[in-house]
Amino acid sequence: MLRSLFIAATGMEAQKLNIDVIANNLANTNTAGYKK
């Protein structure tokens, strides 16, 4: 059971990182000279 919770937590951490990258890209969309 503990292993399945660890796997779920690892997946959520990966998704959080992905969302953070998308949020950063959106926040900088109107910044002059910004490129992805």
PDB file of C-alpha atoms in Angstrom:
ATOM      1  CA  MET A   1       0.000   0.000   0.000  1.00  0.00           C
ATOM      2  CA  LEU A   2       2.799   2.412   0.854  1.00  0.00           C
ATOM      3  CA  ARG A   3       4.381   1.847  -2.555  1.00  0.00           C
ATOM      4  CA  SER A   4       1.184   2.805  -4.372  1.00  0.00           C
ATOM      5  CA  LEU A   5       0.954   6.033  -2.351  1.00  0.00           C
ATOM      6  CA  PHE A   6       4.564   6.833  -3.214  1.00  0.00           C
ATOM      7  CA  ILE A   7       3.873   6.237  -6.916  1.00  0.00           C
ATOM      8  CA  ALA A   8       0.808   8.508  -6.766  1.00  0.00           C
ATOM      9  CA  ALA A   9       2.763  11.228  -4.950  1.00  0.00           C
ATOM     10  CA  THR A  10       5.573  11.038  -7.513  1.00  0.00           C
ATOM     11  CA  GLY A  11       3.056  11.440 -10.339  1.00  0.00           C
ATOM     12  CA  MET A  12       1.507  14.450  -8.651  1.00  0.00           C
ATOM     13  CA  GLU A  13       4.938  16.063  -8.206  1.00  0.00           C
ATOM     14  CA  ALA A  14       5.611  15.593 -11.928  1.00  0.00           C
ATOM     15  CA  GLN A  15       2.269  17.161 -12.825  1.00  0.00           C
ATOM     16  CA  LYS A  16       2.919  20.076 -10.451  1.00  0.00           C
ATOM     17  CA  LEU A  17       6.214  20.773 -12.201  1.00  0.00           C
ATOM     18  CA  ASN A  18       4.451  20.675 -15.573  1.00  0.00           C
ATOM     19  CA  ILE A  19       1.777  23.114 -14.367  1.00  0.00           C
ATOM     20  CA  ASP A  20       4.458  25.409 -12.925  1.00  0.00           C
ATOM     21  CA  VAL A  21       6.212  25.538 -16.308  1.00  0.00           C
ATOM     22  CA  ILE A  22       2.944  26.333 -18.092  1.00  0.00           C
ATOM     23  CA  ALA A  23       2.107  29.049 -15.539  1.00  0.00           C
ATOM     24  CA  ASN A  24       5.541  30.599 -16.015  1.00  0.00           C
ATOM     25  CA  ASN A  25       5.122  30.560 -19.795  1.00  0.00           C
ATOM     26  CA  LEU A  26       1.717  32.238 -19.517  1.00  0.00           C
ATOM     27  CA  ALA A  27       2.993  34.838 -17.066  1.00  0.00           C
ATOM     28  CA  ASN A  28       5.803  35.828 -19.433  1.00  0.00           C
ATOM     29  CA  THR A  29       3.782  35.826 -22.650  1.00  0.00           C
ATOM     30  CA  ASN A  30       3.690  39.619 -22.882  1.00  0.00           C
ATOM     31  CA  THR A  31       7.274  40.188 -21.732  1.00  0.00           C
ATOM     32  CA  ALA A  32       9.376  41.836 -24.415  1.00  0.00           C
ATOM     33  CA  GLY A  33      11.973  39.447 -25.815  1.00  0.00           C
ATOM     34  CA  TYR A  34      10.557  36.366 -24.067  1.00  0.00           C
ATOM     35  CA  LYS A  35      10.786  33.053 -25.911  1.00  0.00           C
ATOM     36  CA  LYS A  36       9.851  29.570 -24.729  1.00  0.00           C
TER      37      LYS A  36
END
